[in-house]
Amino acid sequence: MVAIPAKLPPSSIGFSFSPGGLLFPYHLGVITGLEHLGRLPDSTHLAGASAGSIAVAGHAAKTPPEQALEGAIRVCEACENEHGGKAVGKLLPLLKIELEKSFRDDAHEIINAREGVVALAHRELFPTNRPVLAT
């Protein structure tokens, strides 16, 4: 384990969370652990791609990790029960429903009020297939 100094200057460290839908619960656990240790003040820069971006946005918007995990479980159950275990072509609408349930109406204001940068990356499929990075 790497030793982290007890006191860090503002914005001297940041965290990035990778893509991979199956890593989402892991990302939530890491964020919860870092928060418990006091390592995620609002001055901490955060970045994420795909599932990592959902975890980062949820944390930055003050969405409880338990609520985010419950949403992920609902998405998995819908894929299994309503779509025969297939997510292809179904994931985006399901994610949109869960994100609208999970994020407060003022989530964008909460994220923009943070001292640290929040960078989110994803792949846009429509109308053009292209990578997107938003800060």
Coordinates of N, CA and C in Angstrom, one line a residue:
M1 N 0.8 -1.2 0.0 CA 0.0 0.0 0.0 C 0.9 1.2 0.0
V2 N 0.5 2.3 -0.7 CA 1.2 3.5 -0.8 C 0.8 4.4 0.3
A3 N 1.8 5.0 1.0 CA 1.5 5.9 2.1 C 1.1 7.3 1.5
I4 N 0.0 7.8 1.9 CA -0.5 9.1 1.5 C -0.2 10.1 2.6
P5 N 0.4 11.2 2.4 CA 0.7 12.2 3.5 C -0.6 12.6 4.2
A6 N -0.5 12.8 5.5 CA -1.7 13.2 6.3 C -2.3 14.5 5.8
K7 N -1.5 15.4 5.4 CA -2.1 16.7 4.9 C -1.6 17.0 3.5
L8 N -2.5 17.2 2.6 CA -2.2 17.4 1.2 C -2.6 18.9 0.9
P9 N -1.8 19.5 0.1 CA -2.2 20.9 -0.4 C -3.4 20.7 -1.3
P10 N -4.2 21.8 -1.5 CA -5.4 21.7 -2.3 C -5.0 21.2 -3.7
S11 N -5.8 20.4 -4.3 CA -5.7 19.9 -5.7 C -4.4 19.3 -6.0
S12 N -3.6 18.8 -5.0 CA -2.3 18.2 -5.3 C -2.5 16.7 -5.8
I13 N -3.7 16.2 -5.6 CA -3.9 14.8 -6.0 C -5.3 14.7 -6.6
G14 N -5.4 13.8 -7.5 CA -6.8 13.5 -8.1 C -6.9 12.0 -8.4
F15 N -8.1 11.7 -8.7 CA -8.4 10.3 -8.9 C -9.2 10.1 -10.3
S16 N -8.9 9.0 -11.0 CA -9.5 8.7 -12.2 C -10.1 7.3 -12.1
F17 N -11.3 7.2 -12.7 CA -12.0 5.9 -12.6 C -12.3 5.4 -14.0
S18 N -11.9 4.2 -14.3 CA -11.9 3.6 -15.6 C -13.3 3.2 -16.2
P19 N -13.3 3.0 -17.5 CA -14.6 2.4 -18.0 C -14.7 0.9 -17.7
G20 N -15.9 0.4 -17.9 CA -16.1 -1.0 -17.6 C -17.3 -1.1 -16.7
G21 N -18.5 -1.4 -17.3 CA -19.7 -1.5 -16.5 C -19.7 -2.4 -15.3
L22 N -18.9 -3.5 -15.4 CA -18.9 -4.4 -14.2 C -18.0 -3.8 -13.1
L23 N -17.2 -2.8 -13.4 CA -16.4 -2.2 -12.4 C -17.1 -1.1 -11.6
F24 N -18.4 -0.8 -12.0 CA -19.1 0.3 -11.3 C -19.2 0.1 -9.8
P25 N -19.6 -1.1 -9.3 CA -19.7 -1.3 -7.8 C -18.3 -1.1 -7.2
Y26 N -17.3 -1.6 -7.9 CA -15.9 -1.4 -7.3 C -15.6 0.1 -7.2
H27 N -15.9 0.9 -8.3 CA -15.7 2.3 -8.2 C -16.4 2.9 -7.0
L28 N -17.7 2.5 -6.8 CA -18.4 3.1 -5.7 C -17.7 2.8 -4.4
G29 N -17.2 1.5 -4.2 CA -16.5 1.1 -3.0 C -15.2 1.9 -2.8
V30 N -14.5 2.1 -3.8 CA -13.3 2.9 -3.7 C -13.6 4.4 -3.3
I31 N -14.6 5.0 -4.0 CA -15.0 6.3 -3.7 C -15.4 6.4 -2.2
T32 N -16.2 5.4 -1.8 CA -16.7 5.4 -0.4 C -15.5 5.3 0.6
G33 N -14.5 4.4 0.3 CA -13.4 4.3 1.1 C -12.5 5.6 1.2
L34 N -12.3 6.2 0.0 CA -11.5 7.4 0.0 C -12.3 8.5 0.8
E35 N -13.6 8.6 0.6 CA -14.3 9.6 1.3 C -14.3 9.3 2.9
H36 N -14.4 8.1 3.3 CA -14.3 7.7 4.7 C -12.9 8.2 5.3
L37 N -11.9 8.1 4.5 CA -10.5 8.5 4.9 C -10.3 10.0 4.8
G38 N -11.3 10.7 4.3 CA -11.1 12.1 4.2 C -10.3 12.6 3.0
R39 N -10.2 11.7 2.0 CA -9.3 12.0 0.8 C -10.1 12.5 -0.4
L40 N -11.4 12.8 -0.2 CA -12.1 13.4 -1.4 C -12.8 14.7 -1.0
P41 N -12.0 15.7 -0.6 CA -12.7 17.0 -0.4 C -13.1 17.6 -1.7
D42 N -13.9 18.6 -1.7 CA -14.3 19.2 -3.0 C -13.2 19.8 -3.8
S43 N -12.0 19.9 -3.3 CA -10.9 20.4 -4.0 C -10.2 19.3 -4.8
T44 N -10.6 18.0 -4.6 CA -9.9 16.9 -5.3 C -10.4 16.8 -6.8
H45 N -9.5 16.7 -7.7 CA -9.9 16.6 -9.1 C -10.4 15.1 -9.3
L46 N -11.4 15.0 -10.1 CA -12.0 13.6 -10.3 C -12.2 13.5 -11.8
A47 N -11.9 12.3 -12.4 CA -12.2 12.0 -13.8 C -12.7 10.6 -13.9
G48 N -13.5 10.4 -14.9 CA -14.0 9.0 -15.1 C -14.4 8.8 -16.6
A49 N -14.4 7.6 -17.0 CA -14.9 7.3 -18.4 C -15.9 6.2 -18.2
S50 N -17.0 6.4 -19.0 CA -18.1 5.4 -19.0 C -18.6 5.1 -17.6
A51 N -18.5 3.9 -17.1 CA -19.0 3.6 -15.8 C -18.3 4.4 -14.7
G52 N -17.0 4.7 -14.9 CA -16.2 5.5 -14.0 C -16.8 6.9 -14.0
S53 N -17.3 7.4 -15.1 CA -17.8 8.8 -15.2 C -19.1 8.8 -14.4
I54 N -19.9 7.8 -14.4 CA -21.2 7.8 -13.7 C -20.9 7.8 -12.2
A55 N -19.9 7.0 -11.8 CA -19.5 7.0 -10.3 C -18.9 8.3 -9.9
V56 N -18.1 9.0 -10.7 CA -17.5 10.3 -10.4 C -18.7 11.3 -10.3
A57 N -19.5 11.3 -11.3 CA -20.6 12.3 -11.4 C -21.5 12.2 -10.2
G58 N -21.8 10.9 -9.8 CA -22.7 10.6 -8.7 C -22.0 11.2 -7.4
H59 N -20.8 10.9 -7.2 CA -20.1 11.4 -6.0 C -20.1 12.9 -6.0
A60 N -19.7 13.5 -7.1 CA -19.6 15.0 -7.2 C -20.9 15.7 -7.0
A61 N -22.0 15.0 -7.4 CA -23.3 15.6 -7.2 C -24.0 15.2 -5.9
K62 N -23.2 14.5 -5.0 CA -23.6 14.2 -3.6 C -24.7 13.1 -3.7
T63 N -24.7 12.2 -4.7 CA -25.7 11.1 -4.7 C -25.1 10.0 -3.8
P64 N -25.8 9.5 -2.8 CA -25.3 8.5 -1.9 C -24.9 7.2 -2.7
P65 N -23.8 6.6 -2.5 CA -23.3 5.5 -3.2 C -24.3 4.3 -3.2
E66 N -25.0 4.2 -2.0 CA -26.0 3.1 -1.9 C -27.1 3.3 -2.9
Q67 N -27.5 4.5 -3.1 CA -28.5 4.8 -4.1 C -28.0 4.5 -5.5
A68 N -26.8 4.8 -5.8 CA -26.2 4.6 -7.1 C -26.1 3.1 -7.4
L69 N -25.7 2.3 -6.4 CA -25.6 0.9 -6.5 C -27.0 0.2 -6.7
E70 N -28.0 0.7 -6.0 CA -29.4 0.2 -6.2 C -29.8 0.5 -7.6
G71 N -29.5 1.6 -8.2 CA -29.8 1.9 -9.6 C -29.1 1.0 -10.5
A72 N -27.9 0.7 -10.3 CA -27.1 -0.3 -11.2 C -27.8 -1.7 -11.1
I73 N -28.2 -2.0 -9.9 CA -28.9 -3.3 -9.8 C -30.2 -3.4 -10.6
R74 N -30.9 -2.2 -10.5 CA -32.2 -2.2 -11.3 C -31.9 -2.2 -12.8
V75 N -30.8 -1.6 -13.3 CA -30.5 -1.7 -14.7 C -30.2 -3.1 -15.1
C76 N -29.4 -3.8 -14.2 CA -29.1 -5.2 -14.5 C -30.3 -6.1 -14.5
E77 N -31.2 -5.9 -13.6 CA -32.4 -6.7 -13.5 C -33.3 -6.4 -14.7
A78 N -33.4 -5.2 -15.2 CA -34.2 -4.9 -16.4 C -33.6 -5.5 -17.6
C79 N -32.3 -5.5 -17.7 CA -31.6 -6.2 -18.9 C -32.0 -7.7 -18.8
E80 N -31.9 -8.3 -17.6 CA -32.2 -9.7 -17.5 C -33.6 -10.1 -17.7
N81 N -34.5 -9.3 -17.0 CA -35.9 -9.7 -17.0 C -36.7 -9.2 -18.2
E82 N -36.4 -8.0 -18.7 CA -37.2 -7.4 -19.8 C -36.5 -7.6 -21.2
H83 N -35.2 -7.9 -21.2 CA -34.5 -7.9 -22.5 C -33.8 -9.2 -22.7
G84 N -34.1 -10.3 -22.0 CA -33.5 -11.6 -22.2 C -32.0 -11.6 -21.9
G85 N -31.6 -10.8 -20.9 CA -30.2 -10.8 -20.5 C -29.3 -10.0 -21.5
K86 N -29.9 -9.3 -22.4 CA -29.1 -8.5 -23.4 C -29.2 -7.0 -23.1
A87 N -28.1 -6.4 -23.1 CA -28.0 -4.9 -22.9 C -27.9 -4.1 -24.2
V88 N -27.4 -4.8 -25.3 CA -27.2 -4.1 -26.6 C -28.4 -3.4 -27.0
G89 N -28.2 -2.1 -27.2 CA -29.3 -1.2 -27.7 C -30.3 -0.9 -26.6
K90 N -30.2 -1.4 -25.4 CA -31.2 -1.2 -24.4 C -30.6 -0.4 -23.2
L91 N -29.2 -0.4 -23.1 CA -28.6 0.2 -21.9 C -28.8 1.7 -21.8
L92 N -28.7 2.4 -22.9 CA -28.8 3.9 -22.8 C -30.1 4.4 -22.2
P93 N -31.3 3.8 -22.7 CA -32.5 4.3 -22.1 C -32.7 3.9 -20.7
L94 N -32.2 2.7 -20.3 CA -32.2 2.3 -18.9 C -31.4 3.2 -18.0
L95 N -30.2 3.5 -18.5 CA -29.3 4.4 -17.7 C -29.9 5.8 -17.6
K96 N -30.5 6.3 -18.6 CA -31.1 7.6 -18.5 C -32.2 7.6 -17.5
I97 N -33.0 6.6 -17.4 CA -34.1 6.5 -16.4 C -33.5 6.5 -15.0
E98 N -32.5 5.7 -14.8 CA -31.8 5.6 -13.5 C -31.1 6.9 -13.1
L99 N -30.4 7.5 -14.0 CA -29.7 8.8 -13.7 C -30.7 9.9 -13.4
E100 N -31.8 9.9 -14.1 CA -32.8 10.9 -13.7 C -33.4 10.7 -12.4
K101 N -33.6 9.4 -11.9 CA -34.0 9.1 -10.6 C -33.0 9.4 -9.5
S102 N -31.7 9.2 -9.8 CA -30.7 9.3 -8.8 C -30.1 10.7 -8.6
F103 N -30.1 11.5 -9.7 CA -29.5 12.8 -9.6 C -30.5 13.9 -9.2
R104 N -30.1 14.7 -8.3 CA -31.0 15.8 -8.0 C -31.1 16.8 -9.1
D105 N -32.2 17.6 -9.1 CA -32.4 18.6 -10.2 C -31.3 19.6 -10.3
D106 N -30.6 19.9 -9.1 CA -29.5 20.9 -9.1 C -28.2 20.2 -9.1
A107 N -28.1 19.0 -9.6 CA -26.8 18.2 -9.6 C -25.7 19.0 -10.4
H108 N -26.1 19.6 -11.5 CA -25.1 20.4 -12.3 C -24.5 21.6 -11.5
E109 N -25.4 22.2 -10.7 CA -24.9 23.3 -9.8 C -24.0 22.8 -8.7
I110 N -24.3 21.7 -8.1 CA -23.4 21.1 -7.1 C -22.1 20.8 -7.7
I111 N -22.1 20.1 -8.9 CA -20.8 19.7 -9.5 C -20.0 21.0 -9.9
N112 N -20.7 22.0 -10.5 CA -19.9 23.2 -10.9 C -19.4 24.0 -9.7
A113 N -20.0 23.9 -8.5 CA -19.6 24.6 -7.4 C -18.3 24.0 -6.7
R114 N -17.9 22.8 -7.1 CA -16.7 22.2 -6.6 C -15.5 22.9 -7.0
E115 N -14.5 23.0 -6.1 CA -13.2 23.6 -6.4 C -12.4 22.7 -7.3
G116 N -12.5 21.4 -7.2 CA -11.8 20.5 -8.0 C -12.5 20.3 -9.4
V117 N -11.8 19.9 -10.4 CA -12.3 19.7 -11.7 C -13.0 18.3 -11.7
V118 N -14.1 18.2 -12.4 CA -14.8 16.9 -12.6 C -14.8 16.7 -14.2
A119 N -14.1 15.7 -14.6 CA -14.0 15.4 -16.1 C -14.7 14.1 -16.3
L120 N -15.6 14.1 -17.3 CA -16.4 12.9 -17.6 C -16.2 12.6 -19.1
A121 N -15.9 11.3 -19.4 CA -15.7 10.9 -20.8 C -16.7 9.8 -21.1
H122 N -17.2 9.8 -22.3 CA -18.1 8.7 -22.8 C -18.0 8.6 -24.3
R123 N -18.6 7.7 -24.9 CA -18.7 7.5 -26.3 C -20.1 7.8 -26.7
E124 N -20.3 8.9 -27.6 CA -21.6 9.2 -28.2 C -21.8 8.3 -29.4
L125 N -22.9 7.7 -29.4 CA -23.2 6.8 -30.6 C -24.2 7.4 -31.6
F126 N -25.0 8.4 -31.1 CA -25.9 9.1 -32.0 C -25.9 10.6 -31.8
P127 N -25.9 11.4 -32.8 CA -26.0 11.1 -34.2 C -24.7 10.7 -34.8
T128 N -23.6 10.9 -34.1 CA -22.3 10.5 -34.7 C -21.5 9.7 -33.7
N129 N -20.9 8.7 -34.1 CA -20.1 7.9 -33.2 C -18.8 8.6 -32.9
R130 N -18.6 9.1 -31.7 CA -17.4 9.9 -31.4 C -17.2 9.9 -29.9
P131 N -15.9 10.0 -29.5 CA -15.6 10.2 -28.1 C -16.0 11.6 -27.6
V132 N -16.4 11.7 -26.3 CA -16.8 13.0 -25.7 C -16.1 13.1 -24.4
L133 N -15.5 14.3 -24.1 CA -14.9 14.6 -22.9 C -15.5 15.9 -22.4
A134 N -16.1 15.9 -21.2 CA -16.7 17.1 -20.7 C -16.1 17.5 -19.3
T135 N -15.9 18.7 -19.1 CA -15.4 19.1 -17.7 C -16.3 20.2 -17.2

